[in-house]
mmCIF file of C-alpha atoms in Angstrom:
data_model
loop_
_atom_site.group_PDB
_atom_site.id
_atom_site.type_symbol
_atom_site.label_atom_id
_atom_site.label_comp_id
_atom_site.label_asym_id
_atom_site.label_seq_id
_atom_site.Cartn_x
_atom_site.Cartn_y
_atom_site.Cartn_z
ATOM 1 C CA MET A 1 108.200 150.804 157.029
ATOM 2 C CA ARG A 2 110.964 152.531 155.061
ATOM 3 C CA PHE A 3 108.596 153.003 152.165
ATOM 4 C CA TYR A 4 106.047 154.846 154.338
ATOM 5 C CA LEU A 5 108.780 156.991 155.873
ATOM 6 C CA PHE A 6 110.022 157.882 152.391
ATOM 7 C CA ILE A 7 106.488 158.797 151.263
ATOM 8 C CA ALA A 8 105.949 160.935 154.382
ATOM 9 C CA LEU A 9 109.230 162.820 153.860
ATOM 10 C CA PHE A 10 108.378 163.319 150.185
ATOM 11 C CA LEU A 11 104.963 164.769 151.072
ATOM 12 C CA VAL A 12 106.465 167.118 153.680
ATOM 13 C CA ALA A 13 109.040 168.356 151.155
ATOM 14 C CA LEU A 14 106.334 168.786 148.535
ATOM 15 C CA ALA A 15 104.149 170.746 150.969
ATOM 16 C CA ALA A 16 107.075 173.100 151.623
ATOM 17 C CA VAL A 17 107.723 173.752 147.917
ATOM 18 C CA ILE A 18 104.191 174.064 146.514
ATOM 19 C CA PRO A 19 103.234 177.417 148.167
ATOM 20 C CA ASP A 20 106.373 179.111 146.804
ATOM 21 C CA LEU A 21 105.780 177.646 143.349
ATOM 22 C CA LEU A 22 102.161 178.825 143.374
ATOM 23 C CA GLN A 23 103.210 182.324 144.504
ATOM 24 C CA ARG A 24 105.762 182.593 141.690
ATOM 25 C CA THR A 25 103.210 181.449 139.123
ATOM 26 C CA LEU A 26 100.655 183.932 140.457
ATOM 27 C CA SER A 27 103.238 186.775 140.281
ATOM 28 C CA VAL A 28 104.015 185.981 136.640
ATOM 29 C CA LEU A 29 100.323 185.863 135.738
ATOM 30 C CA GLN A 30 99.649 189.171 137.534
ATOM 31 C CA ALA A 31 102.566 190.833 135.725
ATOM 32 C CA GLN A 32 101.249 189.612 132.377
ATOM 33 C CA ASN A 33 97.781 190.914 133.241
ATOM 34 C CA GLN A 34 99.218 194.326 134.221
ATOM 35 C CA ASP A 35 101.036 194.463 130.895
ATOM 36 C CA GLN A 36 97.771 193.925 129.066
ATOM 37 C CA THR A 37 95.725 196.437 131.094
ATOM 38 C CA ALA A 38 98.284 199.276 131.191
ATOM 39 C CA ILE A 39 98.875 199.317 127.451
ATOM 40 C CA SER A 40 95.515 199.879 125.819
ATOM 41 C CA LYS A 41 96.875 199.384 122.318
ATOM 42 C CA SER A 42 100.259 198.450 120.935
ATOM 43 C CA ASN A 43 101.298 197.970 117.350
ATOM 44 C CA ALA A 44 104.325 198.474 115.134
ATOM 45 C CA TYR A 45 103.518 202.187 115.035
ATOM 46 C CA GLY A 46 103.320 202.900 118.753
ATOM 47 C CA ILE A 47 101.948 202.341 122.240
ATOM 48 C CA ARG A 48 98.842 203.909 123.790
ATOM 49 C CA LEU A 49 98.604 204.170 127.584
ATOM 50 C CA LYS A 50 95.505 204.923 129.625
ATOM 51 C CA GLU A 51 95.621 207.245 132.635
ATOM 52 C CA ASN A 52 95.308 205.556 136.003
ATOM 53 C CA SER A 53 92.995 206.822 138.766
ATOM 54 C CA GLN A 54 95.660 209.370 139.869
ATOM 55 C CA ASN A 55 95.900 210.804 136.319
ATOM 56 C CA GLN A 56 99.306 209.186 135.857
ATOM 57 C CA TYR A 57 100.671 206.948 133.144
ATOM 58 C CA VAL A 58 102.165 203.722 134.467
ATOM 59 C CA VAL A 59 103.685 201.339 131.984
ATOM 60 C CA PRO A 60 105.218 197.866 132.184
ATOM 61 C CA VAL A 61 108.930 197.997 131.364
ATOM 62 C CA ARG A 62 111.902 195.704 131.238
ATOM 63 C CA ILE A 63 115.205 196.913 132.585
ATOM 64 C CA ASN A 64 117.989 194.569 131.463
ATOM 65 C CA SER A 65 115.239 191.909 131.034
ATOM 66 C CA TYR A 66 113.842 192.464 134.568
ATOM 67 C CA ARG A 67 110.102 193.121 134.398
ATOM 68 C CA THR A 68 108.700 195.979 136.513
ATOM 69 C CA GLN A 69 106.431 199.031 136.318
ATOM 70 C CA ALA A 70 107.477 202.612 135.555
ATOM 71 C CA LEU A 71 105.760 205.932 135.960
ATOM 72 C CA ILE A 72 106.050 208.196 132.910
ATOM 73 C CA ASP A 73 107.625 211.364 134.368
ATOM 74 C CA THR A 74 107.865 214.126 131.768
ATOM 75 C CA GLY A 75 109.167 216.443 134.505
ATOM 76 C CA ALA A 76 112.255 214.300 135.044
ATOM 77 C CA ASN A 77 115.282 214.607 132.793
ATOM 78 C CA THR A 78 116.702 211.194 133.592
ATOM 79 C CA THR A 79 115.236 207.798 134.302
ATOM 80 C CA ALA A 80 115.430 207.097 138.035
ATOM 81 C CA ILE A 81 115.506 203.580 139.415
ATOM 82 C CA PRO A 82 115.130 202.515 143.053
ATOM 83 C CA ALA A 83 118.201 200.653 144.327
ATOM 84 C CA THR A 84 116.170 197.511 145.088
ATOM 85 C CA ILE A 85 114.878 197.310 141.504
ATOM 86 C CA ALA A 86 118.320 198.113 140.084
ATOM 87 C CA ARG A 87 119.802 195.144 141.922
ATOM 88 C CA LYS A 88 117.023 192.856 140.660
ATOM 89 C CA ALA A 89 117.813 194.082 137.132
ATOM 90 C CA GLY A 90 121.403 192.936 137.533
ATOM 91 C CA ILE A 91 122.961 196.348 138.157
ATOM 92 C CA ARG A 92 125.843 195.971 140.563
ATOM 93 C CA LEU A 93 125.908 198.723 143.152
ATOM 94 C CA SER A 94 128.239 199.726 145.931
ATOM 95 C CA HIS A 95 128.001 202.625 148.374
ATOM 96 C CA HIS A 96 131.033 204.199 146.613
ATOM 97 C CA MET A 97 128.931 204.718 143.473
ATOM 98 C CA PHE A 98 126.473 207.106 145.155
ATOM 99 C CA THR A 99 128.523 210.253 144.577
ATOM 100 C CA SER A 100 125.884 212.614 143.137
ATOM 101 C CA GLN A 101 122.755 214.148 144.584
ATOM 102 C CA ALA A 102 119.355 214.939 143.154
ATOM 103 C CA THR A 103 116.456 216.978 144.437
ATOM 104 C CA THR A 104 113.139 215.147 144.480
ATOM 105 C CA ALA A 105 109.703 215.905 145.896
ATOM 106 C CA GLY A 106 110.905 214.151 149.054
ATOM 107 C CA GLY A 107 114.111 216.206 149.323
ATOM 108 C CA GLN A 108 117.767 215.520 148.560
ATOM 109 C CA VAL A 109 118.802 211.966 147.668
ATOM 110 C CA LYS A 110 122.096 210.314 146.811
ATOM 111 C CA THR A 111 122.350 208.903 143.295
ATOM 112 C CA ALA A 112 124.595 206.667 141.235
ATOM 113 C CA GLN A 113 125.010 207.088 137.475
ATOM 114 C CA VAL A 114 124.473 203.879 135.484
ATOM 115 C CA ARG A 115 124.039 202.775 131.901
ATOM 116 C CA LEU A 116 121.369 200.161 131.200
ATOM 117 C CA ARG A 117 122.087 197.369 128.739
ATOM 118 C CA LYS A 118 118.511 197.525 127.498
ATOM 119 C CA LEU A 119 115.325 199.391 128.358
ATOM 120 C CA GLU A 120 112.064 198.077 126.884
ATOM 121 C CA VAL A 121 108.623 199.678 126.894
ATOM 122 C CA GLY A 122 106.240 197.344 125.117
ATOM 123 C CA HIS A 123 107.831 196.536 121.767
ATOM 124 C CA LEU A 124 109.971 199.695 121.815
ATOM 125 C CA SER A 125 113.507 199.399 123.159
ATOM 126 C CA ILE A 126 116.780 201.258 123.461
ATOM 127 C CA GLN A 127 120.293 200.059 124.184
ATOM 128 C CA GLY A 128 122.675 201.858 126.524
ATOM 129 C CA ALA A 129 120.158 204.139 128.237
ATOM 130 C CA ASP A 130 121.616 206.433 130.891
ATOM 131 C CA ALA A 131 119.841 206.375 134.246
ATOM 132 C CA ILE A 132 120.369 207.148 137.894
ATOM 133 C CA VAL A 133 119.879 204.777 140.788
ATOM 134 C CA ILE A 134 118.342 206.362 143.869
ATOM 135 C CA GLU A 135 119.688 205.346 147.266
ATOM 136 C CA GLU A 136 117.912 202.607 149.210
ATOM 137 C CA GLY A 137 114.462 203.437 150.551
ATOM 138 C CA LYS A 138 114.045 206.839 148.863
ATOM 139 C CA LEU A 139 112.070 205.815 145.755
ATOM 140 C CA LYS A 140 109.477 203.062 145.299
ATOM 141 C CA THR A 141 108.906 202.917 141.542
ATOM 142 C CA VAL A 142 110.904 203.542 138.385
ATOM 143 C CA LEU A 143 110.491 207.039 136.939
ATOM 144 C CA LEU A 144 110.842 207.022 133.168
ATOM 145 C CA GLY A 145 112.411 210.386 132.325
ATOM 146 C CA MET A 146 112.592 212.452 129.156
ATOM 147 C CA THR A 147 116.042 211.376 127.939
ATOM 148 C CA ALA A 148 114.806 207.773 127.633
ATOM 149 C CA LEU A 149 111.364 208.792 126.365
ATOM 150 C CA LYS A 150 112.876 210.897 123.574
ATOM 151 C CA ARG A 151 115.084 208.000 122.521
ATOM 152 C CA LEU A 152 112.097 205.647 122.531
ATOM 153 C CA GLY A 153 110.022 207.891 120.283
ATOM 154 C CA LYS A 154 107.580 210.781 120.003
ATOM 155 C CA LEU A 155 105.299 211.461 122.968
ATOM 156 C CA THR A 156 101.792 212.951 122.655
ATOM 157 C CA ILE A 157 98.635 212.986 124.774
ATOM 158 C CA GLU A 158 95.170 212.676 123.220
ATOM 159 C CA ASP A 159 91.833 212.076 124.949
ATOM 160 C CA GLY A 160 93.440 210.936 128.208
ATOM 161 C CA GLU A 161 95.819 208.557 126.481
ATOM 162 C CA LEU A 162 99.564 208.929 126.235
ATOM 163 C CA ILE A 163 100.841 207.865 122.831
ATOM 164 C CA LEU A 164 104.471 206.838 122.394
ATOM 165 C CA LYS A 165 105.305 206.427 118.708
ATOM 166 C CA GLY A 166 108.568 204.672 117.975
ATOM 167 C CA ASN A 167 111.402 206.396 116.138
ATOM 168 C CA ASP A 168 111.692 205.391 112.495
#
């Protein structure tokens, strides 16, 4: 009887764990697929990005090793990171840090100045990139601004593709 009870408890525990494990595996596979579709070509010389259906360039990035997506924003000086993504990337935040303000398309937002350990776009990377974290709920995706883009390399657009060539 104990044996059957043990097997039943094991199966219940397994049934509780499997959906979460499958969801995590699916998330990793989807992220890898997005990496492959967003970057149309990548080599030692540079990265080529295709426009999405909204005529924007979205690229897979790693912020302090945390994998996410970023919108290339040539109209932004600084890289802007939503607070939720910043926390997932290991950036410690407190409400005392949000001492500056920025004007966005949605209006005024509170910001916190941070320095990233590492910012990676494809095989290109920079150490110590300055960025701002936008207060909770005011930004949904990372905006990759010009200060980071210039440090990553030279930016050009040809035939609907954005080309980011690494610095020598």
